[in-house]
PDB file of C-alpha atoms in Angstrom:
ATOM      1  CA  MET Q   1       0.000   0.000   0.000  1.00 67.00           C
ATOM      2  CA  ASN Q   2       1.192   3.526  -0.867  1.00 88.00           C
ATOM      3  CA  LYS Q   3       2.473   4.924   2.446  1.00 93.00           C
ATOM      4  CA  LYS Q   4       2.520   8.530   1.223  1.00 95.00           C
ATOM      5  CA  LEU Q   5      -1.082   8.286   0.070  1.00 97.00           C
ATOM      6  CA  ILE Q   6      -2.135   6.759   3.393  1.00 97.00           C
ATOM      7  CA  GLU Q   7      -0.450   9.581   5.287  1.00 97.00           C
ATOM      8  CA  PHE Q   8      -1.395  12.568   3.170  1.00 98.00           C
ATOM      9  CA  PHE Q   9      -4.966  11.488   2.325  1.00 98.00           C
ATOM     10  CA  ASP Q  10      -5.724  10.027   5.768  1.00 98.00           C
ATOM     11  CA  VAL Q  11      -6.622   6.612   4.345  1.00 98.00           C
ATOM     12  CA  PRO Q  12      -8.082   4.219   6.957  1.00 98.00           C
ATOM     13  CA  LYS Q  13      -7.342   0.511   6.718  1.00 98.00           C
ATOM     14  CA  GLU Q  14     -10.990  -0.024   5.755  1.00 98.00           C
ATOM     15  CA  ALA Q  15     -10.277   1.756   2.447  1.00 98.00           C
ATOM     16  CA  TYR Q  16      -6.978   0.082   1.532  1.00 98.00           C
ATOM     17  CA  SER Q  17      -8.566  -2.367  -0.907  1.00 97.00           C
ATOM     18  CA  CYS Q  18     -10.608   0.223  -2.813  1.00 98.00           C
ATOM     19  CA  ILE Q  19      -8.750   3.543  -2.568  1.00 98.00           C
ATOM     20  CA  GLU Q  20      -7.321   3.224  -6.085  1.00 95.00           C
ATOM     21  CA  LEU Q  21     -10.866   2.890  -7.407  1.00 98.00           C
ATOM     22  CA  MET Q  22     -11.781   6.152  -5.691  1.00 99.00           C
ATOM     23  CA  LEU Q  23      -8.851   8.119  -7.143  1.00 98.00           C
ATOM     24  CA  THR Q  24      -7.219   8.560 -10.545  1.00 98.00           C
ATOM     25  CA  GLU Q  25      -3.483   8.009 -10.997  1.00 97.00           C
ATOM     26  CA  GLU Q  26      -3.027  11.756 -11.477  1.00 98.00           C
ATOM     27  CA  GLU Q  27      -4.925  12.527  -8.284  1.00 98.00           C
ATOM     28  CA  ILE Q  28      -2.719  10.136  -6.326  1.00 98.00           C
ATOM     29  CA  VAL Q  29       0.412  11.847  -7.672  1.00 98.00           C
ATOM     30  CA  LEU Q  30      -1.015  15.257  -6.778  1.00 98.00           C
ATOM     31  CA  ILE Q  31      -1.811  14.175  -3.208  1.00 98.00           C
ATOM     32  CA  GLU Q  32       1.708  12.787  -2.796  1.00 97.00           C
ATOM     33  CA  ASN Q  33       3.281  15.968  -4.178  1.00 98.00           C
ATOM     34  CA  MET Q  34       1.130  18.336  -2.126  1.00 97.00           C
ATOM     35  CA  GLN Q  35       2.355  16.548   1.026  1.00 95.00           C
ATOM     36  CA  ASP Q  36      -0.311  18.021   3.291  1.00 90.00           C
ATOM     37  CA  GLN Q  37       0.941  21.539   2.528  1.00 97.00           C
ATOM     38  CA  LYS Q  38      -1.182  24.581   1.680  1.00 98.00           C
ATOM     39  CA  TYR Q  39      -1.022  26.274  -1.718  1.00 98.00           C
ATOM     40  CA  THR Q  40      -2.345  29.418  -3.296  1.00 98.00           C
ATOM     41  CA  TYR Q  41      -4.075  28.899  -6.626  1.00 98.00           C
ATOM     42  CA  LYS Q  42      -0.982  30.110  -8.464  1.00 98.00           C
ATOM     43  CA  GLU Q  43       1.308  27.856  -6.437  1.00 98.00           C
ATOM     44  CA  LEU Q  44      -0.943  24.857  -7.063  1.00 98.00           C
ATOM     45  CA  LEU Q  45      -0.945  25.579 -10.790  1.00 98.00           C
ATOM     46  CA  GLY Q  46       2.851  25.583 -10.701  1.00 97.00           C
ATOM     47  CA  LEU Q  47       3.004  22.289  -8.801  1.00 98.00           C
ATOM     48  CA  ILE Q  48       0.684  20.623 -11.302  1.00 98.00           C
ATOM     49  CA  GLU Q  49       2.648  21.960 -14.285  1.00 96.00           C
ATOM     50  CA  GLU Q  50       5.844  20.582 -12.739  1.00 96.00           C
ATOM     51  CA  SER Q  51       4.226  17.201 -12.090  1.00 95.00           C
ATOM     52  CA  PHE Q  52       2.369  16.617 -15.359  1.00 96.00           C
ATOM     53  CA  ALA Q  53       3.309  17.451 -18.920  1.00 89.00           C
ATOM     54  CA  ASP Q  54      -0.019  17.156 -20.710  1.00 90.00           C
ATOM     55  CA  LEU Q  55      -2.671  18.222 -18.184  1.00 94.00           C
ATOM     56  CA  ASP Q  56      -4.867  21.316 -18.348  1.00 97.00           C
ATOM     57  CA  SER Q  57      -3.840  22.579 -14.906  1.00 97.00           C
ATOM     58  CA  GLU Q  58      -6.856  24.824 -14.331  1.00 98.00           C
ATOM     59  CA  ASP Q  59      -9.333  22.132 -15.325  1.00 98.00           C
ATOM     60  CA  PHE Q  60      -7.485  19.585 -13.173  1.00 98.00           C
ATOM     61  CA  ILE Q  61      -7.783  21.841 -10.110  1.00 99.00           C
ATOM     62  CA  ARG Q  62     -11.472  22.352 -10.836  1.00 99.00           C
ATOM     63  CA  MET Q  63     -12.112  18.610 -11.131  1.00 99.00           C
ATOM     64  CA  CYS Q  64     -10.038  17.737  -8.050  1.00 99.00           C
ATOM     65  CA  TYR Q  65     -12.045  20.241  -6.025  1.00 99.00           C
ATOM     66  CA  LYS Q  66     -15.324  18.965  -7.470  1.00 99.00           C
ATOM     67  CA  ARG Q  67     -14.445  15.337  -6.676  1.00 99.00           C
ATOM     68  CA  GLY Q  68     -13.425  16.070  -3.084  1.00 99.00           C
ATOM     69  CA  ILE Q  69      -9.703  15.487  -3.630  1.00 99.00           C
ATOM     70  CA  ILE Q  70      -8.727  18.970  -2.456  1.00 99.00           C
ATOM     71  CA  ASN Q  71     -10.397  21.475  -0.138  1.00 99.00           C
ATOM     72  CA  LYS Q  72     -10.413  25.234   0.060  1.00 99.00           C
ATOM     73  CA  GLU Q  73      -9.490  27.357   3.066  1.00 98.00           C
ATOM     74  CA  ILE Q  74      -9.569  31.115   3.529  1.00 97.00           C
ATOM     75  CA  VAL Q  75      -6.381  32.553   5.011  1.00 96.00           C
ATOM     76  CA  ASN Q  76      -6.028  36.324   5.381  1.00 95.00           C
ATOM     77  CA  GLY Q  77      -8.881  36.787   2.924  1.00 95.00           C
ATOM     78  CA  GLU Q  78      -7.276  34.581   0.259  1.00 97.00           C
ATOM     79  CA  ILE Q  79      -8.478  31.167  -0.887  1.00 98.00           C
ATOM     80  CA  ILE Q  80      -5.813  28.500  -0.525  1.00 98.00           C
ATOM     81  CA  TYR Q  81      -5.866  24.792  -1.328  1.00 99.00           C
ATOM     82  CA  LYS Q  82      -4.991  21.695   0.640  1.00 98.00           C
ATOM     83  CA  SER Q  83      -5.460  17.982  -0.013  1.00 98.00           C
ATOM     84  CA  ALA Q  84      -8.695  16.585   1.397  1.00 99.00           C
ATOM     85  CA  ASP Q  85      -9.049  13.056   2.803  1.00 98.00           C
ATOM     86  CA  VAL Q  86     -10.959   9.822   2.358  1.00 99.00           C
ATOM     87  CA  TYR Q  87     -13.669  11.076   4.716  1.00 98.00           C
ATOM     88  CA  THR Q  88     -14.397  13.946   2.299  1.00 98.00           C
ATOM     89  CA  ARG Q  89     -13.938  11.930  -0.883  1.00 99.00           C
ATOM     90  CA  LEU Q  90     -16.108   8.972   0.132  1.00 99.00           C
ATOM     91  CA  ALA Q  91     -19.406  10.868   0.153  1.00 98.00           C
ATOM     92  CA  TYR Q  92     -18.851  12.370  -3.312  1.00 99.00           C
ATOM     93  CA  PHE Q  93     -17.713   8.999  -4.627  1.00 99.00           C
ATOM     94  CA  ALA Q  94     -20.852   7.259  -3.351  1.00 99.00           C
ATOM     95  CA  GLN Q  95     -23.193  10.078  -4.381  1.00 99.00           C
ATOM     96  CA  TYR Q  96     -21.926  10.701  -7.896  1.00 99.00           C
ATOM     97  CA  GLU Q  97     -20.106   7.493  -8.862  1.00 99.00           C
ATOM     98  CA  SER Q  98     -22.630   5.099  -7.412  1.00 98.00           C
ATOM     99  CA  LYS Q  99     -21.950   2.281  -9.894  1.00 98.00           C
ATOM    100  CA  LYS Q 100     -18.298   2.177  -8.845  1.00 99.00           C
ATOM    101  CA  TRP Q 101     -19.264   2.350  -5.157  1.00 99.00           C
ATOM    102  CA  LYS Q 102     -21.747  -0.498  -5.558  1.00 98.00           C
ATOM    103  CA  SER Q 103     -19.130  -2.570  -7.414  1.00 98.00           C
ATOM    104  CA  ILE Q 104     -17.039  -2.761  -4.227  1.00 98.00           C
ATOM    105  CA  PRO Q 105     -17.713  -5.949  -2.210  1.00 98.00           C
ATOM    106  CA  LYS Q 106     -20.525  -5.470   0.281  1.00 98.00           C
ATOM    107  CA  GLU Q 107     -18.344  -6.352   3.284  1.00 98.00           C
ATOM    108  CA  VAL Q 108     -15.784  -3.694   2.321  1.00 98.00           C
ATOM    109  CA  ARG Q 109     -18.550  -1.114   1.862  1.00 98.00           C
ATOM    110  CA  LYS Q 110     -20.059  -2.058   5.220  1.00 98.00           C
ATOM    111  CA  ASN Q 111     -16.722  -1.647   6.998  1.00 98.00           C
ATOM    112  CA  LEU Q 112     -16.166   1.735   5.338  1.00 98.00           C
ATOM    113  CA  ASP Q 113     -19.680   2.845   6.241  1.00 98.00           C
ATOM    114  CA  ASP Q 114     -19.116   1.863   9.882  1.00 98.00           C
ATOM    115  CA  TRP Q 115     -15.810   3.779   9.851  1.00 98.00           C
ATOM    116  CA  TYR Q 116     -17.565   6.798   8.344  1.00 98.00           C
ATOM    117  CA  VAL Q 117     -20.143   6.784  11.156  1.00 98.00           C
ATOM    118  CA  ARG Q 118     -17.388   6.592  13.772  1.00 98.00           C
ATOM    119  CA  LYS Q 119     -15.493   9.453  12.127  1.00 98.00           C
ATOM    120  CA  TYR Q 120     -18.628  11.549  11.841  1.00 97.00           C
ATOM    121  CA  THR Q 121     -19.392  10.885  15.501  1.00 97.00           C
ATOM    122  CA  GLU Q 122     -15.894  11.950  16.549  1.00 97.00           C
ATOM    123  CA  ASN Q 123     -16.257  15.185  14.578  1.00 95.00           C
ATOM    124  CA  ALA Q 124     -19.675  15.918  16.077  1.00 95.00           C
ATOM    125  CA  ILE Q 125     -18.725  15.536  19.741  1.00 95.00           C
ATOM    126  CA  PRO Q 126     -16.701  18.795  20.055  1.00 94.00           C
ATOM    127  CA  ARG Q 127     -19.476  20.766  18.355  1.00 92.00           C
ATOM    128  CA  LEU Q 128     -22.100  19.318  20.666  1.00 92.00           C
ATOM    129  CA  GLU Q 129     -19.895  20.199  23.629  1.00 92.00           C
ATOM    130  CA  GLU Q 130     -19.664  23.783  22.349  1.00 92.00           C
ATOM    131  CA  ILE Q 131     -23.465  23.945  22.258  1.00 87.00           C
ATOM    132  CA  GLU Q 132     -23.611  22.700  25.838  1.00 85.00           C
ATOM    133  CA  LYS Q 133     -21.106  25.412  26.855  1.00 89.00           C
ATOM    134  CA  GLY Q 134     -23.055  28.091  25.003  1.00 87.00           C
ATOM    135  CA  THR Q 135     -20.257  28.891  22.552  1.00 91.00           C
ATOM    136  CA  ARG Q 136     -22.157  27.461  19.571  1.00 88.00           C
ATOM    137  CA  LYS Q 137     -25.825  27.769  18.713  1.00 82.00           C
ATOM    138  CA  LEU Q 138     -26.492  24.970  16.271  1.00 84.00           C
ATOM    139  CA  ILE Q 139     -25.222  21.777  14.689  1.00 89.00           C
ATOM    140  CA  GLU Q 140     -26.446  20.241  11.446  1.00 90.00           C
ATOM    141  CA  ASN Q 141     -29.743  18.351  11.710  1.00 91.00           C
ATOM    142  CA  ALA Q 142     -30.347  20.170  14.988  1.00 92.00           C
ATOM    143  CA  TYR Q 143     -34.116  19.684  15.157  1.00 95.00           C
ATOM    144  CA  PHE Q 144     -36.839  17.349  13.989  1.00 98.00           C
ATOM    145  CA  TYR Q 145     -39.450  19.277  12.018  1.00 98.00           C
ATOM    146  CA  THR Q 146     -43.037  18.333  11.272  1.00 98.00           C
ATOM    147  CA  LEU Q 147     -44.105  18.242   7.646  1.00 98.00           C
ATOM    148  CA  GLU Q 148     -46.046  21.483   8.092  1.00 98.00           C
ATOM    149  CA  GLU Q 149     -43.085  23.222   9.728  1.00 97.00           C
ATOM    150  CA  THR Q 150     -40.752  22.052   6.976  1.00 98.00           C
ATOM    151  CA  LEU Q 151     -42.980  23.531   4.289  1.00 98.00           C
ATOM    152  CA  ILE Q 152     -43.092  26.836   6.192  1.00 97.00           C
ATOM    153  CA  LEU Q 153     -39.303  26.758   6.574  1.00 97.00           C
ATOM    154  CA  ILE Q 154     -38.924  26.465   2.802  1.00 97.00           C
ATOM    155  CA  ASP Q 155     -41.042  29.605   2.368  1.00 97.00           C
ATOM    156  CA  GLU Q 156     -38.807  31.451   4.843  1.00 96.00           C
ATOM    157  CA  ILE Q 157     -35.500  30.573   3.150  1.00 95.00           C
ATOM    158  CA  ASP Q 158     -33.905  33.668   1.604  1.00 94.00           C
ATOM    159  CA  GLU Q 159     -31.094  31.840  -0.207  1.00 94.00           C
ATOM    160  CA  GLU Q 160     -31.443  30.022  -3.522  1.00 96.00           C
ATOM    161  CA  ILE Q 161     -32.257  26.349  -3.023  1.00 98.00           C
ATOM    162  CA  TYR Q 162     -30.614  23.347  -4.629  1.00 98.00           C
ATOM    163  CA  MET Q 163     -31.014  19.596  -4.369  1.00 99.00           C
ATOM    164  CA  VAL Q 164     -28.324  16.913  -4.080  1.00 99.00           C
ATOM    165  CA  PRO Q 165     -28.395  13.147  -3.513  1.00 99.00           C
ATOM    166  CA  CYS Q 166     -28.463  12.191   0.162  1.00 98.00           C
ATOM    167  CA  ASN Q 167     -24.909  11.331   1.207  1.00 98.00           C
ATOM    168  CA  CYS Q 168     -26.143   9.143   4.093  1.00 98.00           C
ATOM    169  CA  LYS Q 169     -28.251   6.847   1.937  1.00 98.00           C
ATOM    170  CA  SER Q 170     -25.696   6.919  -0.905  1.00 99.00           C
ATOM    171  CA  VAL Q 171     -22.887   5.635   1.309  1.00 99.00           C
ATOM    172  CA  ALA Q 172     -24.837   3.333   3.634  1.00 98.00           C
ATOM    173  CA  LEU Q 173     -27.117   1.699   1.045  1.00 98.00           C
ATOM    174  CA  ASN Q 174     -29.155   0.212   3.884  1.00 98.00           C
ATOM    175  CA  CYS Q 175     -32.519   0.744   2.149  1.00 97.00           C
ATOM    176  CA  ASP Q 176     -34.159   1.615  -1.142  1.00 97.00           C
ATOM    177  CA  LYS Q 177     -35.796   4.860  -0.038  1.00 98.00           C
ATOM    178  CA  PRO Q 178     -35.425   7.927  -2.304  1.00 98.00           C
ATOM    179  CA  LYS Q 179     -31.961   9.508  -2.400  1.00 98.00           C
ATOM    180  CA  ASN Q 180     -32.557  12.711  -4.372  1.00 98.00           C
ATOM    181  CA  VAL Q 181     -34.160  14.454  -1.414  1.00 98.00           C
ATOM    182  CA  CYS Q 182     -31.430  16.517   0.259  1.00 98.00           C
ATOM    183  CA  ILE Q 183     -32.345  20.218   0.084  1.00 98.00           C
ATOM    184  CA  GLN Q 184     -29.405  22.595   0.486  1.00 98.00           C
ATOM    185  CA  PHE Q 185     -29.080  26.363   0.658  1.00 95.00           C
ATOM    186  CA  ASP Q 186     -25.499  26.901   1.837  1.00 95.00           C
ATOM    187  CA  ARG Q 187     -23.201  27.875  -1.038  1.00 95.00           C
ATOM    188  CA  GLY Q 188     -19.963  28.640   0.819  1.00 96.00           C
ATOM    189  CA  ILE Q 189     -16.560  27.067   0.189  1.00 98.00           C
ATOM    190  CA  ASN Q 190     -16.400  23.256   0.281  1.00 98.00           C
ATOM    191  CA  THR Q 191     -20.167  22.957  -0.108  1.00 98.00           C
ATOM    192  CA  GLU Q 192     -21.496  20.729  -2.854  1.00 98.00           C
ATOM    193  CA  TRP Q 193     -22.690  23.773  -4.776  1.00 98.00           C
ATOM    194  CA  ASP Q 194     -19.296  25.495  -4.668  1.00 98.00           C
ATOM    195  CA  ARG Q 195     -17.664  22.280  -5.858  1.00 99.00           C
ATOM    196  CA  GLY Q 196     -19.964  22.164  -8.893  1.00 98.00           C
ATOM    197  CA  TRP Q 197     -22.698  19.771  -7.804  1.00 99.00           C
ATOM    198  CA  GLY Q 198     -26.388  20.282  -7.119  1.00 98.00           C
ATOM    199  CA  LYS Q 199     -29.474  21.196  -9.115  1.00 98.00           C
ATOM    200  CA  SER Q 200     -31.189  24.540  -8.547  1.00 98.00           C
ATOM    201  CA  ILE Q 201     -34.850  24.089  -7.660  1.00 98.00           C
ATOM    202  CA  SER Q 202     -37.780  26.371  -6.895  1.00 98.00           C
ATOM    203  CA  LYS Q 203     -39.468  26.549  -3.515  1.00 98.00           C
ATOM    204  CA  GLU Q 204     -42.457  24.740  -4.969  1.00 98.00           C
ATOM    205  CA  LYS Q 205     -40.216  21.914  -6.203  1.00 98.00           C
ATOM    206  CA  ALA Q 206     -38.561  21.748  -2.781  1.00 98.00           C
ATOM    207  CA  LYS Q 207     -41.987  21.366  -1.188  1.00 99.00           C
ATOM    208  CA  GLU Q 208     -42.868  18.586  -3.631  1.00 99.00           C
ATOM    209  CA  ILE Q 209     -39.676  16.759  -2.659  1.00 99.00           C
ATOM    210  CA  VAL Q 210     -40.447  17.091   1.062  1.00 99.00           C
ATOM    211  CA  ILE Q 211     -44.035  15.863   0.648  1.00 99.00           C
ATOM    212  CA  MET Q 212     -42.856  12.902  -1.462  1.00 99.00           C
ATOM    213  CA  ALA Q 213     -40.134  12.113   1.081  1.00 99.00           C
ATOM    214  CA  ASN Q 214     -42.680  12.168   3.892  1.00 98.00           C
ATOM    215  CA  LYS Q 215     -44.914   9.734   2.015  1.00 98.00           C
ATOM    216  CA  LYS Q 216     -41.938   7.407   1.613  1.00 98.00           C
ATOM    217  CA  GLY Q 217     -41.243   7.427   5.348  1.00 98.00           C
ATOM    218  CA  LEU Q 218     -38.382   9.913   5.458  1.00 99.00           C
ATOM    219  CA  MET Q 219     -37.986  12.248   8.445  1.00 98.00           C
ATOM    220  CA  HIS Q 220     -37.325  15.983   8.239  1.00 98.00           C
ATOM    221  CA  THR Q 221     -34.455  17.603  10.144  1.00 98.00           C
ATOM    222  CA  SER Q 222     -32.799  20.992   9.851  1.00 96.00           C
ATOM    223  CA  GLU Q 223     -30.782  23.645  11.638  1.00 93.00           C
ATOM    224  CA  THR Q 224     -32.415  26.253   9.303  1.00 87.00           C
ATOM    225  CA  LYS Q 225     -29.016  27.587   8.175  1.00 84.00           C
ATOM    226  CA  GLN Q 226     -27.652  25.056   5.703  1.00 91.00           C
ATOM    227  CA  ALA Q 227     -30.027  22.290   4.715  1.00 96.00           C
ATOM    228  CA  ILE Q 228     -33.241  20.371   5.115  1.00 98.00           C
ATOM    229  CA  CYS Q 229     -32.452  16.680   5.348  1.00 98.00           C
ATOM    230  CA  ASN Q 230     -34.998  14.002   4.533  1.00 98.00           C
ATOM    231  CA  CYS Q 231     -33.545  10.766   5.821  1.00 98.00           C
ATOM    232  CA  ASP Q 232     -34.315   7.549   7.661  1.00 98.00           C
ATOM    233  CA  GLY Q 233     -33.327   5.675  10.782  1.00 97.00           C
ATOM    234  CA  CYS Q 234     -31.101   3.090   9.110  1.00 98.00           C
ATOM    235  CA  CYS Q 235     -28.869   5.389   7.021  1.00 98.00           C
ATOM    236  CA  CYS Q 236     -28.934   8.864   8.617  1.00 98.00           C
ATOM    237  CA  TYR Q 237     -25.477   9.676  10.009  1.00 97.00           C
ATOM    238  CA  PRO Q 238     -26.684  12.184  12.644  1.00 97.00           C
ATOM    239  CA  ILE Q 239     -29.153   9.578  13.924  1.00 97.00           C
ATOM    240  CA  ARG Q 240     -26.543   6.820  13.918  1.00 98.00           C
ATOM    241  CA  ALA Q 241     -23.974   9.103  15.552  1.00 97.00           C
ATOM    242  CA  SER Q 242     -26.547  10.129  18.145  1.00 96.00           C
ATOM    243  CA  ARG Q 243     -27.094   6.468  18.983  1.00 97.00           C
ATOM    244  CA  ASN Q 244     -23.333   6.038  19.429  1.00 96.00           C
ATOM    245  CA  ILE Q 245     -23.023   8.893  21.912  1.00 96.00           C
ATOM    246  CA  GLN Q 246     -26.484   8.445  23.440  1.00 95.00           C
ATOM    247  CA  THR Q 247     -27.862  11.891  22.600  1.00 94.00           C
ATOM    248  CA  LYS Q 248     -31.334  10.680  21.627  1.00 96.00           C
ATOM    249  CA  GLY Q 249     -33.815  13.505  22.211  1.00 94.00           C
ATOM    250  CA  ILE Q 250     -31.016  16.076  22.244  1.00 92.00           C
ATOM    251  CA  TRP Q 251     -29.632  15.674  18.714  1.00 94.00           C
ATOM    252  CA  PRO Q 252     -31.720  15.878  16.654  1.00 95.00           C
ATOM    253  CA  LYS Q 253     -33.801  17.749  19.207  1.00 94.00           C
ATOM    254  CA  LYS Q 254     -37.120  16.105  20.029  1.00 96.00           C
ATOM    255  CA  ARG Q 255     -39.691  18.907  20.006  1.00 96.00           C
ATOM    256  CA  TYR Q 256     -42.946  16.932  20.173  1.00 98.00           C
ATOM    257  CA  ASP Q 257     -44.326  13.991  22.102  1.00 98.00           C
ATOM    258  CA  ILE Q 258     -46.301  11.422  20.140  1.00 98.00           C
ATOM    259  CA  VAL Q 259     -49.759  10.731  21.573  1.00 98.00           C
ATOM    260  CA  TRP Q 260     -51.401   7.474  20.489  1.00 98.00           C
ATOM    261  CA  ASN Q 261     -55.120   7.013  21.074  1.00 98.00           C
ATOM    262  CA  LYS Q 262     -55.619   3.274  21.397  1.00 96.00           C
ATOM    263  CA  GLU Q 263     -59.397   3.599  21.241  1.00 96.00           C
ATOM    264  CA  LYS Q 264     -59.323   5.377  17.882  1.00 97.00           C
ATOM    265  CA  CYS Q 265     -56.728   2.993  16.396  1.00 97.00           C
ATOM    266  CA  ILE Q 266     -58.115   0.724  13.640  1.00 96.00           C
ATOM    267  CA  GLY Q 267     -55.104  -1.619  13.627  1.00 96.00           C
ATOM    268  CA  CYS Q 268     -54.127  -0.987  10.000  1.00 97.00           C
ATOM    269  CA  GLY Q 269     -50.401  -1.127  10.797  1.00 97.00           C
ATOM    270  CA  ILE Q 270     -49.381   1.833   8.662  1.00 98.00           C
ATOM    271  CA  CYS Q 271     -47.633   3.395  11.649  1.00 98.00           C
ATOM    272  CA  SER Q 272     -45.566   0.263  12.249  1.00 98.00           C
ATOM    273  CA  ASN Q 273     -44.435   0.294   8.627  1.00 97.00           C
ATOM    274  CA  ILE Q 274     -43.620   4.013   8.520  1.00 97.00           C
ATOM    275  CA  CYS Q 275     -41.839   4.326  11.882  1.00 98.00           C
ATOM    276  CA  ASN Q 276     -38.053   4.526  11.585  1.00 98.00           C
ATOM    277  CA  PHE Q 277     -37.444   3.381  15.150  1.00 98.00           C
ATOM    278  CA  ASN Q 278     -39.875   0.466  15.648  1.00 98.00           C
ATOM    279  CA  ALA Q 279     -41.768   2.484  18.239  1.00 98.00           C
ATOM    280  CA  PHE Q 280     -44.992   1.198  16.692  1.00 98.00           C
ATOM    281  CA  SER Q 281     -45.314  -2.537  16.164  1.00 97.00           C
ATOM    282  CA  LYS Q 282     -48.093  -4.801  14.938  1.00 97.00           C
ATOM    283  CA  LYS Q 283     -48.819  -8.336  16.095  1.00 95.00           C
ATOM    284  CA  GLY Q 284     -51.832  -9.826  14.385  1.00 91.00           C
ATOM    285  CA  LYS Q 285     -54.399  -7.033  14.486  1.00 87.00           C
ATOM    286  CA  THR Q 286     -52.955  -5.460  17.614  1.00 94.00           C
ATOM    287  CA  ILE Q 287     -50.861  -2.280  17.511  1.00 97.00           C
ATOM    288  CA  SER Q 288     -48.442  -1.418  20.310  1.00 98.00           C
ATOM    289  CA  PHE Q 289     -46.587   1.831  20.937  1.00 98.00           C
ATOM    290  CA  ASP Q 290     -43.325   1.940  22.895  1.00 98.00           C
ATOM    291  CA  GLU Q 291     -42.684   5.615  23.675  1.00 96.00           C
ATOM    292  CA  ASN Q 292     -39.167   4.787  24.899  1.00 97.00           C
ATOM    293  CA  LYS Q 293     -38.197   3.858  21.349  1.00 98.00           C
ATOM    294  CA  CYS Q 294     -39.747   7.013  19.860  1.00 98.00           C
ATOM    295  CA  TRP Q 295     -37.422   9.837  18.744  1.00 98.00           C
ATOM    296  CA  GLY Q 296     -40.263  12.289  18.079  1.00 98.00           C
ATOM    297  CA  CYS Q 297     -39.806  12.709  14.331  1.00 98.00           C
ATOM    298  CA  THR Q 298     -43.638  13.047  13.973  1.00 98.00           C
ATOM    299  CA  ILE Q 299     -44.072  11.479  10.504  1.00 98.00           C
ATOM    300  CA  CYS Q 300     -46.363   8.784  11.923  1.00 98.00           C
ATOM    301  CA  LYS Q 301     -49.042  11.404  12.553  1.00 98.00           C
ATOM    302  CA  ASP Q 302     -49.152  12.303   8.861  1.00 97.00           C
ATOM    303  CA  HIS Q 303     -50.034   8.751   7.848  1.00 98.00           C
ATOM    304  CA  CYS Q 304     -52.630   7.581  10.375  1.00 98.00           C
ATOM    305  CA  PRO Q 305     -55.982   7.267   8.520  1.00 97.00           C
ATOM    306  CA  ALA Q 306     -57.945   7.180  11.797  1.00 97.00           C
ATOM    307  CA  GLU Q 307     -56.196  10.251  13.265  1.00 97.00           C
ATOM    308  CA  ALA Q 308     -55.313   8.113  16.263  1.00 98.00           C
ATOM    309  CA  ILE Q 309     -51.847   9.723  16.406  1.00 98.00           C
ATOM    310  CA  THR Q 310     -51.432  13.333  17.442  1.00 98.00           C
ATOM    311  CA  ILE Q 311     -48.499  15.383  18.711  1.00 98.00           C
ATOM    312  CA  GLU Q 312     -47.982  17.622  21.715  1.00 98.00           C
ATOM    313  CA  LYS Q 313     -45.353  20.367  21.761  1.00 97.00           C
ATOM    314  CA  ILE Q 314     -42.684  19.887  24.416  1.00 96.00           C
ATOM    315  CA  GLU Q 315     -42.302  23.105  26.380  1.00 88.00           C
ATOM    316  CA  ASN Q 316     -38.718  24.194  27.017  1.00 71.00           C
TER     317      ASN Q 316
END
């Protein structure tokens, strides 16, 4: 295994067998030559011209940034470049080169997915601690939103909206639920939009996506600043990370209690099929609700034909 690549691209052992599928030969050479150093655009152009005879240097930089091979930083008001890592590259690889990702043996993908969750969890802990200390206000996927609240949030967004494939479901591949449901509105450096991905959509189209996602059993979370995520309990990285560090109810924040009216229940079982956390279960014609398993995502209420499920706002 290429020791320089492992060091400079932070390659975990879980990726050793597939890293060369995730990178081109030219990208590997660039990572080795950058050696974890920072470069201005002009300096990076010079490095590429020294390393390759027949490459369009500007286009190569653009594609490396788009593919998550290099990242941008702002230093003293100037954009500089630095090599990224497998953690960054993996999501773009799974989202936009899905056939290649799916061609990797399932066991290797599973190990990489588990590593990705652990890495994401490690990165989230300091930010959650900052929230607890009062030095940070929000973290991504901060709150569960009801369907109605999500539609209102879309109306209140001032930034232009774009849609990208869900990175959680693209990497994890734990279900067949819709992937093209991630609504973004952050366009800063290192965002998918700045890298050249994403499809601009209208507010009405965003609402259609959210309503469709809800019908398919996807939950709505947001911090209102960057994105509206429509994900599920088996793939969602914030949910899986929250399980790891036992922050259920805190992240994503549970804002409503689910109230189930047993007398009104007709035993159809829709709730047990739609619930991401097995809080509702069906045995024969009998429905049971375990509130200890409930995360408060609220989508069950939208699907009960007997209106036996309602929600109550949790007062702070």
